[in-house]
Short mmCIF file of C-alpha atoms and ligand atoms in Angstrom, two decimals:
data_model
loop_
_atom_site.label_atom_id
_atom_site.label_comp_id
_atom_site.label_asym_id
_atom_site.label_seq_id
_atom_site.Cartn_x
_atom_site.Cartn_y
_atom_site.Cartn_z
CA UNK N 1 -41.36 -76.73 12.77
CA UNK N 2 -39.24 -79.67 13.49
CA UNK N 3 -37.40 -80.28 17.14
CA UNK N 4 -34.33 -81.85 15.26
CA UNK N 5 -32.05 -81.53 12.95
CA UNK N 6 -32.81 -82.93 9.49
CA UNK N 7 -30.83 -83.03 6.40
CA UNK N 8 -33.00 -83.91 3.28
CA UNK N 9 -31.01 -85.06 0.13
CA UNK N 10 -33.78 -83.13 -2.50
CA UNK N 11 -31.80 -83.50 -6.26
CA UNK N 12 -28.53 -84.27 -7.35
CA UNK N 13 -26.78 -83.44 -10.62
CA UNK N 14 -23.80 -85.56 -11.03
CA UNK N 15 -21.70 -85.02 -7.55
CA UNK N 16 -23.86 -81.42 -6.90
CA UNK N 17 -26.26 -82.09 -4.14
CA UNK N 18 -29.23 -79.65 -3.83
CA UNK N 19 -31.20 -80.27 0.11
CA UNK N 20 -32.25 -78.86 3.12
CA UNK N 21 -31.29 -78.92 6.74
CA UNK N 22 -34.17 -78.43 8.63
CA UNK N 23 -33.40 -77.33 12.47
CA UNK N 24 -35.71 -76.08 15.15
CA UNK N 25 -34.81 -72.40 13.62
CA UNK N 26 -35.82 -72.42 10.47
CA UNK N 27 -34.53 -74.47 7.07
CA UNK N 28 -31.67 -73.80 5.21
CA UNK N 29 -31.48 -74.56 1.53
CA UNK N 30 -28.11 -75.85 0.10
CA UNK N 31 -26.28 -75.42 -1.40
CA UNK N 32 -25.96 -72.24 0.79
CA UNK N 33 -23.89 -69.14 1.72
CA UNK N 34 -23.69 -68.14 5.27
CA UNK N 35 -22.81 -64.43 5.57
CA UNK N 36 -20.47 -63.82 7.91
CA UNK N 37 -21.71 -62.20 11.37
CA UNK N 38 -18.12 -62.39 13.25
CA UNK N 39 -18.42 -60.55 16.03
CA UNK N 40 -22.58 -60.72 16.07
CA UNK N 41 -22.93 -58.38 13.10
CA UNK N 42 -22.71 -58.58 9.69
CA UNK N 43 -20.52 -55.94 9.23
CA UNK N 44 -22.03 -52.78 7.51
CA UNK N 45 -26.24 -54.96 7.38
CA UNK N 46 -29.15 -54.72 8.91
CA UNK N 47 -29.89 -58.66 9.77
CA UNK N 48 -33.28 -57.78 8.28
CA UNK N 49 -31.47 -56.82 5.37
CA UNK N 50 -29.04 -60.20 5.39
CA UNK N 51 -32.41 -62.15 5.60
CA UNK N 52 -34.57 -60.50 2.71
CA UNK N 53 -31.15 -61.21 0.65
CA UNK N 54 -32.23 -64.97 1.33
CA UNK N 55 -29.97 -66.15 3.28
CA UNK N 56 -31.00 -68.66 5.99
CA UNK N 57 -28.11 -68.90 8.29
CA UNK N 58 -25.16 -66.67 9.52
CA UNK N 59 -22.29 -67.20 11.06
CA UNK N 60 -20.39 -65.83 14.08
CA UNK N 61 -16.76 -66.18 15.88
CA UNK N 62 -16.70 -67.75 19.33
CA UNK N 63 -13.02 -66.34 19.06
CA UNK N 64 -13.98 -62.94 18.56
CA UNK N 65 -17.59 -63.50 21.14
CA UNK N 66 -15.38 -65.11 23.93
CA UNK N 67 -13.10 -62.08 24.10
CA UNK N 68 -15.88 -59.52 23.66
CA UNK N 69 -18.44 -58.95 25.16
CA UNK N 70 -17.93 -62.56 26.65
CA UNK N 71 -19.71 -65.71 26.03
CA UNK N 72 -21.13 -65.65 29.70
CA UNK N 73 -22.62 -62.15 29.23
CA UNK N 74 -24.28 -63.30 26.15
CA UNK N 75 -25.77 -66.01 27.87
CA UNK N 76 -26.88 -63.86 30.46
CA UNK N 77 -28.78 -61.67 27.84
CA UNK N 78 -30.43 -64.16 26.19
CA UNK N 79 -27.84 -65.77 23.83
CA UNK N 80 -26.29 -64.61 20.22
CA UNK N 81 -30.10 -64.65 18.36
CA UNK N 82 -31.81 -62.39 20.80
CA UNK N 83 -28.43 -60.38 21.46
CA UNK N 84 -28.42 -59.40 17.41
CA UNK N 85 -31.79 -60.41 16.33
CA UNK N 86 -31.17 -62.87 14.27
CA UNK N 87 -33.64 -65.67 15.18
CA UNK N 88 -32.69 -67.72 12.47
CA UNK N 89 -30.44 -70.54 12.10
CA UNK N 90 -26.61 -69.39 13.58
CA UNK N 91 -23.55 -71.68 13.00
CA UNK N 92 -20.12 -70.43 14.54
CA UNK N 93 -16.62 -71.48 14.15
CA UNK N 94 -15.15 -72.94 17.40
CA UNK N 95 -11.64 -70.55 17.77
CA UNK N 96 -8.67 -72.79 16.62
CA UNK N 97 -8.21 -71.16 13.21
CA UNK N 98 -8.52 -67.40 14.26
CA UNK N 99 -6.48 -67.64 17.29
CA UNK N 100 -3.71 -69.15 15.03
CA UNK N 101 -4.33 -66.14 12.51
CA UNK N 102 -5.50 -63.44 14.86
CA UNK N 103 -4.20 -64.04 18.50
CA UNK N 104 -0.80 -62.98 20.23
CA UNK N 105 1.43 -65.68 21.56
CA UNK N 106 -0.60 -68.71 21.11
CA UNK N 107 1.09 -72.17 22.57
CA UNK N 108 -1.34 -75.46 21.36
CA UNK N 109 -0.74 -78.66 23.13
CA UNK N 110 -3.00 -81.96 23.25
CA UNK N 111 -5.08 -79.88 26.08
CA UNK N 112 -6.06 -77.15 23.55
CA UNK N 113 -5.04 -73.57 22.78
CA UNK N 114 -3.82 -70.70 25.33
CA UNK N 115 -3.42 -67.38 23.66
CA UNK N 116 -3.73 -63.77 24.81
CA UNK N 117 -6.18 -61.57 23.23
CA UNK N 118 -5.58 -59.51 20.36
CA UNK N 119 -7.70 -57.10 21.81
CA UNK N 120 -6.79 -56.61 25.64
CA UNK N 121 -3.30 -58.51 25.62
CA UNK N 122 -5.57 -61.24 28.51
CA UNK N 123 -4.39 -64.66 28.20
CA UNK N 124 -6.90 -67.68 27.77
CA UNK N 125 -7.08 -71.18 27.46
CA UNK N 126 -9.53 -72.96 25.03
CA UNK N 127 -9.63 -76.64 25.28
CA UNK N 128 -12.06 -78.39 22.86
CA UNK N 129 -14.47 -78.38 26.26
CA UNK N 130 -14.03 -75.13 26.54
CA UNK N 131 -14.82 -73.96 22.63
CA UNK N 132 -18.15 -76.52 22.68
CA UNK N 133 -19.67 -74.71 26.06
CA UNK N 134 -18.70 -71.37 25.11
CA UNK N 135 -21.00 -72.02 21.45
CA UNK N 136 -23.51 -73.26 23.82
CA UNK N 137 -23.36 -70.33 25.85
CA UNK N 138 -23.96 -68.34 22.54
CA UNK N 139 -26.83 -70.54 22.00
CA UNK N 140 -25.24 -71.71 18.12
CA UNK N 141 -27.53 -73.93 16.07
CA UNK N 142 -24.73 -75.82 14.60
CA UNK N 143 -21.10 -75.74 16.60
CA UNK N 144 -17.61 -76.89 14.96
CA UNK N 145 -15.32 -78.96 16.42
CA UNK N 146 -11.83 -77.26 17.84
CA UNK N 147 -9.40 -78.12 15.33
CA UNK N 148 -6.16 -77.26 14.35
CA UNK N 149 -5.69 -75.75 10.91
CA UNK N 150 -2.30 -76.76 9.79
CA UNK N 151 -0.27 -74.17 7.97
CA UNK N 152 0.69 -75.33 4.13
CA UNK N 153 3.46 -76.26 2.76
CA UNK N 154 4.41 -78.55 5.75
CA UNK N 155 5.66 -81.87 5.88
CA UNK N 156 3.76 -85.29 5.42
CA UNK N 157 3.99 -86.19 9.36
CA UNK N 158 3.51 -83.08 10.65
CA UNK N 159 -0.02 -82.87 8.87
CA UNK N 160 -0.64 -86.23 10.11
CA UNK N 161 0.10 -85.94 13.61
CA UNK N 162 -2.05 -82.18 13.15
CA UNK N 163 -4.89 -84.13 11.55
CA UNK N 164 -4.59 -87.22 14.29
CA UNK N 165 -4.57 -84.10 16.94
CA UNK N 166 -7.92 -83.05 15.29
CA UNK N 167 -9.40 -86.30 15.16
CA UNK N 168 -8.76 -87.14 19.27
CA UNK N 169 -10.48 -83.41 19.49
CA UNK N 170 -13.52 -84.32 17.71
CA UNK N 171 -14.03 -86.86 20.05
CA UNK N 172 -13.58 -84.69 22.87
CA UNK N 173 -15.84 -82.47 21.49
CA UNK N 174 -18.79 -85.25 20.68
CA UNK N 175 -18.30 -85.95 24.08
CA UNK N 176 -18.80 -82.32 25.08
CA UNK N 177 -21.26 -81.25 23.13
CA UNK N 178 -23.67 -83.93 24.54
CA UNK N 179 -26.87 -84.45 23.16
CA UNK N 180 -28.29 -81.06 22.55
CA UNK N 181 -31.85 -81.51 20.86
CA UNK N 182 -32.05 -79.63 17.56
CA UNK N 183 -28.51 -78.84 17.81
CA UNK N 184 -25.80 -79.83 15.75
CA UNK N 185 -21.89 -80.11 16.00
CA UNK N 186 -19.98 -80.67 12.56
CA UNK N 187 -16.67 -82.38 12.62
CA UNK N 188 -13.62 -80.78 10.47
CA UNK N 189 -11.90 -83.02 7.82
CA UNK N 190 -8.28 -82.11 8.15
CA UNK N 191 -4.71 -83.50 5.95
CA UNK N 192 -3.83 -80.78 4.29
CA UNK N 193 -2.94 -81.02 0.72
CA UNK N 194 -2.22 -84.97 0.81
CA UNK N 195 -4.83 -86.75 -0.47
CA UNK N 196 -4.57 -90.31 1.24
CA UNK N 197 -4.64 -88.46 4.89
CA UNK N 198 -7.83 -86.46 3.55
CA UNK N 199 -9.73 -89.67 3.00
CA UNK N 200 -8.06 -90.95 6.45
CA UNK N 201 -9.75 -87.93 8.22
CA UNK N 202 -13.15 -87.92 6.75
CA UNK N 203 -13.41 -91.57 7.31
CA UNK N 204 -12.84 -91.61 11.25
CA UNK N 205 -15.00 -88.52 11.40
CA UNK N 206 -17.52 -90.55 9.63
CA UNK N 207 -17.33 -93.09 12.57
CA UNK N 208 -18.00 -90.74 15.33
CA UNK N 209 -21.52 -90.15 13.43
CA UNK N 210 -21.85 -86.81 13.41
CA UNK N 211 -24.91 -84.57 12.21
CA UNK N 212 -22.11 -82.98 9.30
CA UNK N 213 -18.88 -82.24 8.49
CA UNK N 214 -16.89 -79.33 7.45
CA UNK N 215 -13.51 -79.58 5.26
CA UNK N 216 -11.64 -76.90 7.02
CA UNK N 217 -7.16 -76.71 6.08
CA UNK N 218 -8.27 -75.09 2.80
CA UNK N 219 -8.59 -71.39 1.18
CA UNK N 220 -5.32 -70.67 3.10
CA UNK N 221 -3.44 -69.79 -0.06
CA UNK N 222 -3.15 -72.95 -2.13
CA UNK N 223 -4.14 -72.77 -5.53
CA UNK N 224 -7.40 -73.44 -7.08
CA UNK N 225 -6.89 -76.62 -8.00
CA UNK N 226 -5.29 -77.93 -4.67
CA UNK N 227 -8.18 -76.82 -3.42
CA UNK N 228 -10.64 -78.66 -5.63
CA UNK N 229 -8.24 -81.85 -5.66
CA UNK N 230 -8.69 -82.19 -1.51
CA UNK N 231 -12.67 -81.99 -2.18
CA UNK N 232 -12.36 -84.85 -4.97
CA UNK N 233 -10.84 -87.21 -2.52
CA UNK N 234 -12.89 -85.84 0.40
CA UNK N 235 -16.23 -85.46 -0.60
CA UNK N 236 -16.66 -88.96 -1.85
CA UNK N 237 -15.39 -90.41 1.82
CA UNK N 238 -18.29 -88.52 3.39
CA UNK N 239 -21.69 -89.75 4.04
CA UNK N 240 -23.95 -89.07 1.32
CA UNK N 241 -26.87 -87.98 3.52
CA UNK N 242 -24.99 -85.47 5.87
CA UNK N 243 -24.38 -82.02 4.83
CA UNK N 244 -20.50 -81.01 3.99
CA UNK N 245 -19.47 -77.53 4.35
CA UNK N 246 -16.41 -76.16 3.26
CA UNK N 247 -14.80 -73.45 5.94
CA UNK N 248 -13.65 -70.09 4.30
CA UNK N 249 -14.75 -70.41 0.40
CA UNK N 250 -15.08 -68.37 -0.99
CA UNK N 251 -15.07 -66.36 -4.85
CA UNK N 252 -17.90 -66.91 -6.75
CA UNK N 253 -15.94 -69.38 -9.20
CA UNK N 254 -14.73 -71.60 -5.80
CA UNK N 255 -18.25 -71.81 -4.93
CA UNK N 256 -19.56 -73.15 -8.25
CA UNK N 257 -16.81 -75.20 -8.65
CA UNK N 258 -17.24 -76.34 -5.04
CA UNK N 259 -20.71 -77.44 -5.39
CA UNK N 260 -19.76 -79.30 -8.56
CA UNK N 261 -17.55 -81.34 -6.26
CA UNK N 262 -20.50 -82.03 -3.85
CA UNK N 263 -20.51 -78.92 -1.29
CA UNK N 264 -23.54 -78.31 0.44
CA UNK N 265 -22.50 -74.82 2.99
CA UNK N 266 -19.86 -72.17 2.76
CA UNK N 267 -18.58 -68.94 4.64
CA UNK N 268 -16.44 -66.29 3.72
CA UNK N 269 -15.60 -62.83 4.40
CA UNK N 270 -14.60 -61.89 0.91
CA UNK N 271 -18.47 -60.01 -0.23
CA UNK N 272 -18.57 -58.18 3.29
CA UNK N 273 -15.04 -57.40 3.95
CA UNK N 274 -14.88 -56.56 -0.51
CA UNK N 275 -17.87 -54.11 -0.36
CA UNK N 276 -16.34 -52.19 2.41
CA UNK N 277 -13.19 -51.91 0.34
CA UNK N 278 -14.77 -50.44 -2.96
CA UNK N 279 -15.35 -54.11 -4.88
CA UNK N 280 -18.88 -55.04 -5.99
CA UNK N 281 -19.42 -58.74 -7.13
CA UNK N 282 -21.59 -58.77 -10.49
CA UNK N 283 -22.59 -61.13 -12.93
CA UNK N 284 -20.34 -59.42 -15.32
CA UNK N 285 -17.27 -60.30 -12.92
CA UNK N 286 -16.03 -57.70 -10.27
CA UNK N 287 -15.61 -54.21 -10.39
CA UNK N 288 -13.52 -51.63 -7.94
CA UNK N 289 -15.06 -48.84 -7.81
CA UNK N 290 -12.21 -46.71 -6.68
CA UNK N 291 -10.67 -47.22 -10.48
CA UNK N 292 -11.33 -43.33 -12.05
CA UNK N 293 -13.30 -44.94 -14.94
CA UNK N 294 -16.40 -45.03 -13.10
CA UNK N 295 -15.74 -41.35 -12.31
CA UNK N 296 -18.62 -39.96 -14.67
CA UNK N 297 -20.23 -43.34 -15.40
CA UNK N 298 -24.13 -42.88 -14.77
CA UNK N 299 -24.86 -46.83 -15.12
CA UNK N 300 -25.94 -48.27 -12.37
CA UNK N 301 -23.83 -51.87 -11.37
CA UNK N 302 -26.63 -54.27 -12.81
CA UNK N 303 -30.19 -52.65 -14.17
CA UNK N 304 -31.66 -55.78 -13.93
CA UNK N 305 -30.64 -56.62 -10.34
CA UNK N 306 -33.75 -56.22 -7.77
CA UNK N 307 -31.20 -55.41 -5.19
CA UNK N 308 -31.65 -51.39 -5.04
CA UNK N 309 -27.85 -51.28 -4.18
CA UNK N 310 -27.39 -52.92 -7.84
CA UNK N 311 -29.95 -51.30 -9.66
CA UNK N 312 -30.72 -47.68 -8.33
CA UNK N 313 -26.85 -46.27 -7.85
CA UNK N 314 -24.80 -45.02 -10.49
CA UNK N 315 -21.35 -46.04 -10.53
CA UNK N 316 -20.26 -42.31 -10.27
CA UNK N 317 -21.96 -41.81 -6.92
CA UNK N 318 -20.79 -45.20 -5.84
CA UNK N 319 -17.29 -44.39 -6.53
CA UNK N 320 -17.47 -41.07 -4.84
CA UNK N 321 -18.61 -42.19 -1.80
CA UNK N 322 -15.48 -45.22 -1.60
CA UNK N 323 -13.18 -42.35 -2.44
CA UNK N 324 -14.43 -40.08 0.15
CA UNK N 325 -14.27 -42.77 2.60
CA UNK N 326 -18.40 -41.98 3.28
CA UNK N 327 -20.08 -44.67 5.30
CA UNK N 328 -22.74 -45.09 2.22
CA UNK N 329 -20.22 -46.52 0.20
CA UNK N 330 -19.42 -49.38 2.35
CA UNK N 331 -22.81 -50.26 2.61
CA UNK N 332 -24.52 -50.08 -0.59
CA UNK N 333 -21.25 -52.41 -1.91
CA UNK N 334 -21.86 -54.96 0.84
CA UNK N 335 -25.49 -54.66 0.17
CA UNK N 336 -24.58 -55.12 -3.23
CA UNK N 337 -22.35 -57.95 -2.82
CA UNK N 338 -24.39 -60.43 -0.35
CA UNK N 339 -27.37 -60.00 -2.98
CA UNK N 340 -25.14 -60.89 -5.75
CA UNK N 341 -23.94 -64.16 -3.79
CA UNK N 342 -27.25 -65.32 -2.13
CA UNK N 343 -28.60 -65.15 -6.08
CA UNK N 344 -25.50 -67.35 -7.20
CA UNK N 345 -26.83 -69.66 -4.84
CA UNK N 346 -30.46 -69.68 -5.39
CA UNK N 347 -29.61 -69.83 -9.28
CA UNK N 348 -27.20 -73.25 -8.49
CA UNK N 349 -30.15 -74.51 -6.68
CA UNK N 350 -32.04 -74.15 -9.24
CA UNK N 351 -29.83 -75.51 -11.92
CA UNK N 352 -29.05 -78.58 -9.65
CA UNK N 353 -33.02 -79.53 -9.58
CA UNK N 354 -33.16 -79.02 -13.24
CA UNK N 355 -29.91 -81.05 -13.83
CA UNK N 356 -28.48 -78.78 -15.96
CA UNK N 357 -25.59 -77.44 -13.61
CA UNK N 358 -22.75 -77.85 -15.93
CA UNK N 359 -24.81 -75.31 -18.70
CA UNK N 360 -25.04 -72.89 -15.60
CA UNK N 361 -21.64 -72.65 -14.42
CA UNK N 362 -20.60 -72.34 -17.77
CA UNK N 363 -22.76 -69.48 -18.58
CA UNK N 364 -21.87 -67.67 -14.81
CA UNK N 365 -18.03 -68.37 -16.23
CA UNK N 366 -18.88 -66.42 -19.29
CA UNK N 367 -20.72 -63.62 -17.71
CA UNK N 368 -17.51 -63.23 -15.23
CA UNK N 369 -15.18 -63.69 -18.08
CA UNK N 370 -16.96 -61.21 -20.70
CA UNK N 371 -16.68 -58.47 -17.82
CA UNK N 372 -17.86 -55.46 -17.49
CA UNK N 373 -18.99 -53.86 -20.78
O1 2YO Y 401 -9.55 -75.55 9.15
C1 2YO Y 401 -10.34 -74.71 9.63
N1 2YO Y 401 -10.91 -74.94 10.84
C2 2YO Y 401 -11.74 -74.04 11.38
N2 2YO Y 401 -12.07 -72.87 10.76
C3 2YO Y 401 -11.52 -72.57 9.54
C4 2YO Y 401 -11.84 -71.35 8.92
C5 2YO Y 401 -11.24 -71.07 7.70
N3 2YO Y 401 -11.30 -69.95 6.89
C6 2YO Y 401 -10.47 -70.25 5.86
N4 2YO Y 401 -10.19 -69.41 4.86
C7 2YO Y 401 -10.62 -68.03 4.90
C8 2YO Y 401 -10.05 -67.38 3.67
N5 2YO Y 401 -10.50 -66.02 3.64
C9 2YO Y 401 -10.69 -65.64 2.22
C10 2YO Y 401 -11.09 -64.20 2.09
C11 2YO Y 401 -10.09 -63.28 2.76
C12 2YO Y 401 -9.86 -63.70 4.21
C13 2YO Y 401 -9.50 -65.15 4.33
N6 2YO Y 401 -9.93 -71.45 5.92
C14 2YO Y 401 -10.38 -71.99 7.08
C15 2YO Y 401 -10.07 -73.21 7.68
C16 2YO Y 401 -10.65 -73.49 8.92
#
């Protein structure tokens, strides 16, 4: 068990890395999914459950834990892994983006944020300071800079002076953050959707020397290949033996085409907050199970998963329970869903040490595309 934090470059198949960050924790294999554990659950799991799936880290909200139950009282009962015992790796996001998408009246200056709760209507103040001893408080393995996530389309100088904003945060936040053995904190690559203020970000957060860096500004509604145009210009301005994660992504298809790119981490609601909606993720592409089709249809989602949700349910009792609104239905689809993504990753992992990651993703775009016969 190592004291610090390690990240081991294992393979590589043209830009697709495949490592391991090793923390005091535990390991985590990349390229890797982090389910997300918002508010200190992953919604509708048992954490044993989220770790048989494989996965090696979650990820929680210091937006969502600072407002409830309060990063203090957390603290004061032993921090986030002993609060939902999860004694594994935990990375959380540091506020900026969901108080921008979730929070009432929220004013951002140089200082930071102030906002007032979604929840209780209270009004706070989070100042990069504040964001980097409130993760601490929660006890989080790897902690993101405060950042500001600029909202697309905007104009060329107001993503600079947003991504400039970000930078002199990062550096607040370094400074913060301290030197927490075993601990991480990631910097954010900001710029938008402009390509030459990309490469301007990830270079200066290269020069604070950070133990990673996320590229956050993205899955906010550009298209696809936006998307995978900002990680062609970022990825090769990072440091090749760092991990990169990118914040948000996402589908199974951004993922793969992600890690082609050079990826290493992602997070995103879409399995969880998809299973408790009726939508199971396959390897025959999705399927809503509210659609009357599956009404009578006795197949079970995959009968050669080895996730029980996938192989043990017919799609008739699956779609009864989503359209009777029954707890079950919720839960077997998430179930369902984080198996399906944690074996994307452990097949790309695979692939990547074998070099043959281009076959792969062509056959997982084939399975997706064939659909569901
Ligand atoms: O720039 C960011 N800085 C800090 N945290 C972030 C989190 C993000 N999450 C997303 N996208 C989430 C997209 N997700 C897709 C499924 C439905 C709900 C929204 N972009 C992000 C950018 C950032």
């Amino acid at each position: 068990m190592t004291q610090s934090f390690q990240f081991s470059l294992l393979a590589t198949d043209g830009a697709a890395r495949r490592g391991e960050v090793s923390m005091p924790r535990g390991t985590i294999r990349t390229p890797a999914f982090m389910p997300v554990g918002t508010a200190g659950t992953v919604k509708a799991m048992y954490m044993d459950q989220v770790r048989d799936l494989g996965a090696d880290i979650i990820l929680g909200n210091t937006y969502h834990l600072m407002l409830r139950p309060g990063a203090e009282r957390v603290a004061r009962l032993g921090g986030l892994h002993e609060f939902a015992r999860w004694p594994h790796p935990i990375l959380t996001d540091s506020g900026g983006f969901q108080v921008m998408s979730l929070a009432q009246l929220r004013k951002l200056s140089e200082k930071g944020v102030t906002f007032k709760s979604h929840i209780d209507g209270v009004v706070h103040e989070m100042s990069p300071e504040r964001s980097i001893e409130i993760q601490g408080l929660l006890g989080s393995d790897i902690q993101m800079q405060l950042d500001e996530c600029v909202a697309l389309p905007a104009e060329r100088d107001v993503i600079e002076r947003s991504m400039e904003l970000s930078l002199r945060w990062a550096d607040r936040c370094k400074i913060a953050f301290g030197d927490q053995p075993g601990r991480a904190m990631f910097g954010i690559v900001q710029g938008g959707d402009d390509e030459a203020l990309r490469v301007r970000s990830a270079e200066a957060l290269t020069g604070l020397d950070l133990k990673g860096y996320a590229v956050g500004g993205l899955a906010v509604g550009e298209p696809q290949p936006v998307m995978l145009a900002m990680l062609d210009a970022v990825c090769p301005a990072l440091p090749q033996h760092k991990p990169r994660y990118l914040m948000g992504v996402g589908t199974p298809d951004d993922i793969v085409k992600s890690v082609q790119r050079g990826i290493d981490m992602f997070d995103c609601v879409m399995p969880t907050r998809a299973g408790r909606h009726g939508l199971a993720y396959t390897r025959h592409g999705k399927i809503n199970l509210r659609n009357a089709r599956h009404a009578e249809d006795s197949r079970p989602l995959d009968a050669e998963s080895d996730c029980p949700a996938a192989r043990d349910y017919s799609r008739a009792y699956l779609h009864h329970l989503v359209k009777a609104g029954e707890a079950l239905g919720g839960m077997l689809l998430t179930w369902n869903n984080l198996s399906y993504y944690q074996s994307l990753m452990q097949g790309l992992r695979d692939a990547i040490e074998a070099g043959r990651l281009a076959d792969h993703a062509a056959a997982l775009a084939e399975g997706w595309a064939r659909g569901d016969l």
